[in-house]
């Protein structure tokens, strides 16, 4: 029978997929973001910079000529945000919580609800 840790490791391998270990940098993680073209990448980066600039200074006389008319493609920004949201990790966290709760429920020898651990009285 697999231990709880082994079960969590198996589930982690299947479900913890948003972040990947960087192939060259230790203790660094990476995420993949998809774009349909260089133009799409450029437009997204440009929209992010415009959004930040407009959020910082939005009064009409102070809008930078570099930003110009701040027509920001919010759909593009939201698509990027959706790509950054973890997909399978919440399922893993639910499974991990469930496995860990089972372990607590299966050990009736101790009362974990108090600061001091009390042994169960003999029947």
XYZ file of C-alpha atoms in Angstrom:
123
model
C 0.000 0.000 0.000
C 1.289 3.447 -0.932
C 2.012 5.878 1.876
C 0.267 9.259 1.881
C 3.481 10.938 0.709
C 3.823 8.491 -2.195
C 0.189 9.131 -3.153
C 0.792 12.897 -3.040
C 3.937 12.534 -5.180
C 2.013 10.509 -7.769
C -0.789 13.079 -7.870
C 1.721 15.946 -7.984
C 3.390 14.415 -11.049
C -0.001 14.341 -12.794
C -1.521 17.594 -11.574
C 1.233 20.079 -10.707
C 1.896 21.067 -14.307
C 1.651 24.857 -14.602
C 5.183 25.551 -13.358
C 8.101 23.600 -14.787
C 11.618 23.463 -13.389
C 13.919 25.706 -15.388
C 16.379 23.517 -17.310
C 19.429 25.673 -16.525
C 18.646 27.711 -13.401
C 18.428 25.910 -10.081
C 15.507 26.866 -7.800
C 13.822 28.661 -10.700
C 10.502 27.799 -12.289
C 9.056 28.709 -15.653
C 5.643 28.883 -17.258
C 4.706 28.593 -20.903
C 2.575 31.345 -22.425
C 1.279 30.888 -25.948
C 1.018 33.520 -28.671
C -0.168 33.075 -32.220
C 2.557 35.308 -33.685
C 5.197 37.910 -32.934
C 2.555 40.523 -33.634
C 0.316 39.017 -30.956
C 3.212 38.975 -28.472
C 4.084 42.581 -29.288
C 0.458 43.697 -28.970
C 0.120 41.981 -25.582
C 3.298 43.511 -24.191
C 2.286 46.905 -25.570
C -1.203 46.586 -24.029
C 0.275 45.649 -20.646
C 2.580 48.668 -20.689
C -0.243 50.980 -21.796
C -2.528 49.592 -19.114
C 0.087 50.261 -16.420
C 0.794 53.753 -17.772
C -2.884 54.699 -17.975
C -3.519 53.290 -14.497
C -0.715 55.433 -13.073
C -1.593 58.691 -14.827
C -4.961 58.832 -16.515
C -5.815 62.526 -16.723
C -6.086 63.642 -20.338
C -3.310 66.277 -20.415
C -0.854 63.810 -18.881
C -1.311 60.881 -21.237
C 2.090 60.357 -22.845
C 2.407 60.790 -26.593
C 4.162 57.396 -26.596
C 0.972 55.815 -25.294
C -1.086 57.946 -27.631
C -4.709 56.967 -27.581
C -4.680 54.288 -24.915
C -6.846 51.815 -26.799
C -6.050 48.749 -24.740
C -7.217 45.359 -25.949
C -8.636 44.047 -22.667
C -9.544 40.733 -24.313
C -5.840 40.243 -25.067
C -4.899 41.054 -21.449
C -7.575 38.685 -20.107
C -6.380 35.903 -22.419
C -2.868 36.296 -21.018
C -4.230 36.214 -17.467
C -6.179 33.032 -18.262
C -2.998 31.373 -19.553
C -1.288 32.192 -16.245
C -4.035 30.667 -14.076
C -3.059 27.182 -12.872
C -5.372 24.528 -14.305
C -4.654 21.247 -12.510
C -3.011 22.500 -9.321
C -6.295 23.254 -7.520
C -7.349 19.628 -8.095
C -4.036 18.482 -6.594
C -4.530 20.708 -3.559
C -8.027 19.273 -3.027
C -6.633 15.738 -3.292
C -3.760 16.554 -0.914
C -6.167 18.004 1.637
C -8.398 14.954 1.350
C -5.478 12.545 1.827
C -4.169 14.494 4.792
C -7.615 14.636 6.416
C -7.997 10.864 6.006
C -4.754 10.359 7.901
C -5.977 12.492 10.823
C -9.347 10.731 10.881
C -7.729 7.269 10.859
C -5.607 8.003 13.977
C -8.086 8.034 16.889
C -5.309 7.733 19.499
C -4.868 11.484 19.813
C -7.093 14.528 20.057
C -5.578 17.125 17.698
C -8.159 19.795 18.514
C -6.283 21.035 21.595
C -2.886 22.609 22.049
C -1.824 19.715 24.267
C -2.027 16.277 22.706
C -4.204 14.049 24.876
C -4.224 10.280 24.725
C -7.602 8.680 24.174
C -8.961 7.195 27.358
C -9.092 3.408 27.492
C -12.603 1.983 27.157
